[in-house]
């Protein structure tokens, strides 16, 4: 897979465009092993939409809709809404401590600063790795890691 970023504000998201499903989870906790799909699609010319669906039970799913586009500060932002009523606003940040090609977003959450990171799979196959981390005094604490391939 070519992990080639495109041009312009939305360029960093180019490798994520498409339909993806979890291949395997890593780490502790039930969320790491849950089936998840992520669909990244253009939403007009200035936005990318993410539709993420987590299978949490036989007839239950946790869902996130996020829009990526220009924030109030003109930087690439992320505007997320979940079906449990939560929402967050984040912005593009640095993820090079995880991988030189990583795409990272940070958002201030009620429990503190959180970071979502996408980066190429280690086997160079189509897809990506995805992690969620919280900021601690010692650095970033990863509490979710999943690997995605084409759906």
PDB file of C-alpha atoms in Angstrom:
ATOM      1  CA  UNK A   1       0.000   0.000   0.000  1.00  0.00           C
ATOM      2  CA  UNK A   2       1.267   3.410  -0.754  1.00  0.00           C
ATOM      3  CA  UNK A   3       1.058   5.555   2.361  1.00  0.00           C
ATOM      4  CA  UNK A   4       1.322   8.681   0.274  1.00  0.00           C
ATOM      5  CA  UNK A   5      -0.147  11.857   1.597  1.00  0.00           C
ATOM      6  CA  UNK A   6      -1.982  14.074  -0.802  1.00  0.00           C
ATOM      7  CA  UNK A   7      -1.676  17.808  -1.244  1.00  0.00           C
ATOM      8  CA  UNK A   8      -3.580  20.531   0.546  1.00  0.00           C
ATOM      9  CA  UNK A   9      -5.209  20.670   3.941  1.00  0.00           C
ATOM     10  CA  UNK A  10      -6.860  17.237   3.627  1.00  0.00           C
ATOM     11  CA  UNK A  11      -3.760  15.641   2.069  1.00  0.00           C
ATOM     12  CA  UNK A  12      -2.628  13.817   5.228  1.00  0.00           C
ATOM     13  CA  UNK A  13      -5.887  11.828   5.185  1.00  0.00           C
ATOM     14  CA  UNK A  14      -5.459  10.478   1.651  1.00  0.00           C
ATOM     15  CA  UNK A  15      -4.080   7.069   2.809  1.00  0.00           C
ATOM     16  CA  UNK A  16      -7.202   6.542   4.933  1.00  0.00           C
ATOM     17  CA  UNK A  17      -9.837   7.066   2.225  1.00  0.00           C
ATOM     18  CA  UNK A  18     -11.839   3.856   1.805  1.00  0.00           C
ATOM     19  CA  UNK A  19     -13.593   1.126   3.778  1.00  0.00           C
ATOM     20  CA  UNK A  20     -11.646  -0.656   6.506  1.00  0.00           C
ATOM     21  CA  UNK A  21     -12.290  -3.403   9.071  1.00  0.00           C
ATOM     22  CA  UNK A  22     -10.329  -4.636  12.064  1.00  0.00           C
ATOM     23  CA  UNK A  23      -7.965  -7.512  11.444  1.00  0.00           C
ATOM     24  CA  UNK A  24      -6.842  -7.928  15.026  1.00  0.00           C
ATOM     25  CA  UNK A  25      -6.601  -6.005  18.224  1.00  0.00           C
ATOM     26  CA  UNK A  26      -3.771  -5.728  20.660  1.00  0.00           C
ATOM     27  CA  UNK A  27      -3.521  -4.712  24.257  1.00  0.00           C
ATOM     28  CA  UNK A  28      -5.819  -5.165  27.202  1.00  0.00           C
ATOM     29  CA  UNK A  29      -9.516  -4.570  27.449  1.00  0.00           C
ATOM     30  CA  UNK A  30     -12.518  -5.712  25.459  1.00  0.00           C
ATOM     31  CA  UNK A  31     -12.438  -2.765  23.032  1.00  0.00           C
ATOM     32  CA  UNK A  32      -9.162  -3.962  21.487  1.00  0.00           C
ATOM     33  CA  UNK A  33     -10.792  -7.208  20.309  1.00  0.00           C
ATOM     34  CA  UNK A  34     -14.126  -5.719  19.149  1.00  0.00           C
ATOM     35  CA  UNK A  35     -14.988  -5.708  15.473  1.00  0.00           C
ATOM     36  CA  UNK A  36     -14.791  -2.193  14.120  1.00  0.00           C
ATOM     37  CA  UNK A  37     -15.300  -0.729  10.676  1.00  0.00           C
ATOM     38  CA  UNK A  38     -14.048   2.678   9.560  1.00  0.00           C
ATOM     39  CA  UNK A  39     -15.229   4.358   6.383  1.00  0.00           C
ATOM     40  CA  UNK A  40     -13.446   7.532   5.259  1.00  0.00           C
ATOM     41  CA  UNK A  41     -15.200   9.343   2.397  1.00  0.00           C
ATOM     42  CA  UNK A  42     -15.055  12.821   0.873  1.00  0.00           C
ATOM     43  CA  UNK A  43     -17.825  15.091   2.169  1.00  0.00           C
ATOM     44  CA  UNK A  44     -17.841  17.822  -0.428  1.00  0.00           C
ATOM     45  CA  UNK A  45     -14.475  19.197  -1.492  1.00  0.00           C
ATOM     46  CA  UNK A  46     -13.370  20.591   1.873  1.00  0.00           C
ATOM     47  CA  UNK A  47     -14.185  17.759   4.289  1.00  0.00           C
ATOM     48  CA  UNK A  48     -13.581  14.071   4.935  1.00  0.00           C
ATOM     49  CA  UNK A  49     -16.228  12.091   6.825  1.00  0.00           C
ATOM     50  CA  UNK A  50     -15.430   9.160   9.108  1.00  0.00           C
ATOM     51  CA  UNK A  51     -18.179   6.679   9.950  1.00  0.00           C
ATOM     52  CA  UNK A  52     -16.819   4.302  12.618  1.00  0.00           C
ATOM     53  CA  UNK A  53     -18.929   1.426  13.963  1.00  0.00           C
ATOM     54  CA  UNK A  54     -17.958  -0.808  16.894  1.00  0.00           C
ATOM     55  CA  UNK A  55     -19.882  -4.065  17.373  1.00  0.00           C
ATOM     56  CA  UNK A  56     -20.453  -4.086  21.156  1.00  0.00           C
ATOM     57  CA  UNK A  57     -23.090  -6.809  21.285  1.00  0.00           C
ATOM     58  CA  UNK A  58     -25.295  -8.981  19.092  1.00  0.00           C
ATOM     59  CA  UNK A  59     -27.639  -6.101  18.265  1.00  0.00           C
ATOM     60  CA  UNK A  60     -25.694  -3.131  19.615  1.00  0.00           C
ATOM     61  CA  UNK A  61     -23.107  -0.845  18.119  1.00  0.00           C
ATOM     62  CA  UNK A  62     -21.162   2.157  19.306  1.00  0.00           C
ATOM     63  CA  UNK A  63     -20.942   4.688  16.520  1.00  0.00           C
ATOM     64  CA  UNK A  64     -18.820   7.734  15.782  1.00  0.00           C
ATOM     65  CA  UNK A  65     -19.296  10.244  13.002  1.00  0.00           C
ATOM     66  CA  UNK A  66     -16.382  12.638  12.558  1.00  0.00           C
ATOM     67  CA  UNK A  67     -15.666  15.375  10.059  1.00  0.00           C
ATOM     68  CA  UNK A  68     -12.117  16.399   9.192  1.00  0.00           C
ATOM     69  CA  UNK A  69     -11.534  19.843   7.709  1.00  0.00           C
ATOM     70  CA  UNK A  70     -10.392  23.367   8.430  1.00  0.00           C
ATOM     71  CA  UNK A  71     -10.646  24.354  12.086  1.00  0.00           C
ATOM     72  CA  UNK A  72     -11.085  27.847  13.486  1.00  0.00           C
ATOM     73  CA  UNK A  73      -7.286  28.209  13.569  1.00  0.00           C
ATOM     74  CA  UNK A  74      -7.021  27.214   9.858  1.00  0.00           C
ATOM     75  CA  UNK A  75      -5.286  23.929  10.812  1.00  0.00           C
ATOM     76  CA  UNK A  76      -6.686  20.484   9.972  1.00  0.00           C
ATOM     77  CA  UNK A  77      -9.282  19.713  12.624  1.00  0.00           C
ATOM     78  CA  UNK A  78     -11.447  16.790  13.679  1.00  0.00           C
ATOM     79  CA  UNK A  79     -15.043  17.251  14.851  1.00  0.00           C
ATOM     80  CA  UNK A  80     -16.374  14.030  16.411  1.00  0.00           C
ATOM     81  CA  UNK A  81     -19.851  12.985  17.565  1.00  0.00           C
ATOM     82  CA  UNK A  82     -20.776   9.618  19.130  1.00  0.00           C
ATOM     83  CA  UNK A  83     -24.114   7.897  19.635  1.00  0.00           C
ATOM     84  CA  UNK A  84     -23.736   8.069  23.415  1.00  0.00           C
ATOM     85  CA  UNK A  85     -23.992  11.860  23.218  1.00  0.00           C
ATOM     86  CA  UNK A  86     -20.304  12.727  23.498  1.00  0.00           C
ATOM     87  CA  UNK A  87     -18.475  15.070  21.166  1.00  0.00           C
ATOM     88  CA  UNK A  88     -14.970  16.411  20.801  1.00  0.00           C
ATOM     89  CA  UNK A  89     -12.935  18.830  18.737  1.00  0.00           C
ATOM     90  CA  UNK A  90      -9.320  18.033  17.926  1.00  0.00           C
ATOM     91  CA  UNK A  91      -6.554  19.208  15.671  1.00  0.00           C
ATOM     92  CA  UNK A  92      -3.718  17.685  13.704  1.00  0.00           C
ATOM     93  CA  UNK A  93      -0.711  17.011  15.926  1.00  0.00           C
ATOM     94  CA  UNK A  94       2.626  15.230  15.872  1.00  0.00           C
ATOM     95  CA  UNK A  95       2.717  11.427  15.843  1.00  0.00           C
ATOM     96  CA  UNK A  96       6.300  10.895  14.673  1.00  0.00           C
ATOM     97  CA  UNK A  97       7.176   9.319  18.037  1.00  0.00           C
ATOM     98  CA  UNK A  98       4.994   6.375  16.899  1.00  0.00           C
ATOM     99  CA  UNK A  99       5.940   6.287  13.209  1.00  0.00           C
ATOM    100  CA  UNK A 100       7.479   8.869  10.843  1.00  0.00           C
ATOM    101  CA  UNK A 101       4.371   8.629   8.610  1.00  0.00           C
ATOM    102  CA  UNK A 102       1.807   8.790  11.444  1.00  0.00           C
ATOM    103  CA  UNK A 103      -1.281  10.971  11.234  1.00  0.00           C
ATOM    104  CA  UNK A 104      -2.271  12.109  14.726  1.00  0.00           C
ATOM    105  CA  UNK A 105      -5.035  14.239  16.207  1.00  0.00           C
ATOM    106  CA  UNK A 106      -5.228  15.556  19.759  1.00  0.00           C
ATOM    107  CA  UNK A 107      -8.441  16.526  21.537  1.00  0.00           C
ATOM    108  CA  UNK A 108      -9.183  17.820  25.006  1.00  0.00           C
ATOM    109  CA  UNK A 109     -11.624  15.374  26.602  1.00  0.00           C
ATOM    110  CA  UNK A 110     -13.387  15.576  29.992  1.00  0.00           C
ATOM    111  CA  UNK A 111     -10.779  13.156  31.401  1.00  0.00           C
ATOM    112  CA  UNK A 112      -7.815  15.019  29.847  1.00  0.00           C
ATOM    113  CA  UNK A 113      -5.866  15.204  26.605  1.00  0.00           C
ATOM    114  CA  UNK A 114      -6.354  12.306  24.177  1.00  0.00           C
ATOM    115  CA  UNK A 115      -4.593  11.403  20.936  1.00  0.00           C
ATOM    116  CA  UNK A 116      -5.763   9.258  17.991  1.00  0.00           C
ATOM    117  CA  UNK A 117      -3.021   7.981  15.707  1.00  0.00           C
ATOM    118  CA  UNK A 118      -3.102   6.264  12.307  1.00  0.00           C
ATOM    119  CA  UNK A 119       0.053   4.828  10.711  1.00  0.00           C
ATOM    120  CA  UNK A 120       1.020   2.247   8.063  1.00  0.00           C
ATOM    121  CA  UNK A 121       0.862  -1.456   8.868  1.00  0.00           C
ATOM    122  CA  UNK A 122       4.224  -3.059   9.629  1.00  0.00           C
ATOM    123  CA  UNK A 123       3.791  -5.602   6.809  1.00  0.00           C
ATOM    124  CA  UNK A 124       3.257  -2.803   4.229  1.00  0.00           C
ATOM    125  CA  UNK A 125      -0.075  -4.395   3.219  1.00  0.00           C
ATOM    126  CA  UNK A 126      -3.114  -2.195   2.543  1.00  0.00           C
ATOM    127  CA  UNK A 127      -4.519  -0.775   5.758  1.00  0.00           C
ATOM    128  CA  UNK A 128      -3.246   0.879   8.887  1.00  0.00           C
ATOM    129  CA  UNK A 129      -2.738   0.642  12.610  1.00  0.00           C
ATOM    130  CA  UNK A 130      -4.893   2.777  14.884  1.00  0.00           C
ATOM    131  CA  UNK A 131      -4.293   3.717  18.514  1.00  0.00           C
ATOM    132  CA  UNK A 132      -5.918   5.891  21.145  1.00  0.00           C
ATOM    133  CA  UNK A 133      -3.791   7.317  23.942  1.00  0.00           C
ATOM    134  CA  UNK A 134      -4.243   9.544  26.956  1.00  0.00           C
ATOM    135  CA  UNK A 135      -1.684  12.064  28.162  1.00  0.00           C
ATOM    136  CA  UNK A 136      -0.067  11.391  31.532  1.00  0.00           C
ATOM    137  CA  UNK A 137       2.762  13.045  33.434  1.00  0.00           C
ATOM    138  CA  UNK A 138       5.109  10.374  32.042  1.00  0.00           C
ATOM    139  CA  UNK A 139       3.975  10.724  28.415  1.00  0.00           C
ATOM    140  CA  UNK A 140       1.346   9.004  26.284  1.00  0.00           C
ATOM    141  CA  UNK A 141      -0.534   6.011  27.715  1.00  0.00           C
ATOM    142  CA  UNK A 142      -1.867   3.740  24.963  1.00  0.00           C
ATOM    143  CA  UNK A 143      -5.128   2.043  25.870  1.00  0.00           C
ATOM    144  CA  UNK A 144      -6.311   0.869  22.447  1.00  0.00           C
ATOM    145  CA  UNK A 145      -4.425  -0.579  19.485  1.00  0.00           C
ATOM    146  CA  UNK A 146      -6.053  -2.121  16.430  1.00  0.00           C
ATOM    147  CA  UNK A 147      -4.976  -3.114  12.949  1.00  0.00           C
ATOM    148  CA  UNK A 148      -7.208  -2.499   9.907  1.00  0.00           C
ATOM    149  CA  UNK A 149      -7.301  -3.935   6.427  1.00  0.00           C
ATOM    150  CA  UNK A 150      -9.659  -3.456   3.478  1.00  0.00           C
ATOM    151  CA  UNK A 151     -13.295  -4.231   4.384  1.00  0.00           C
TER     152      UNK A 151
END
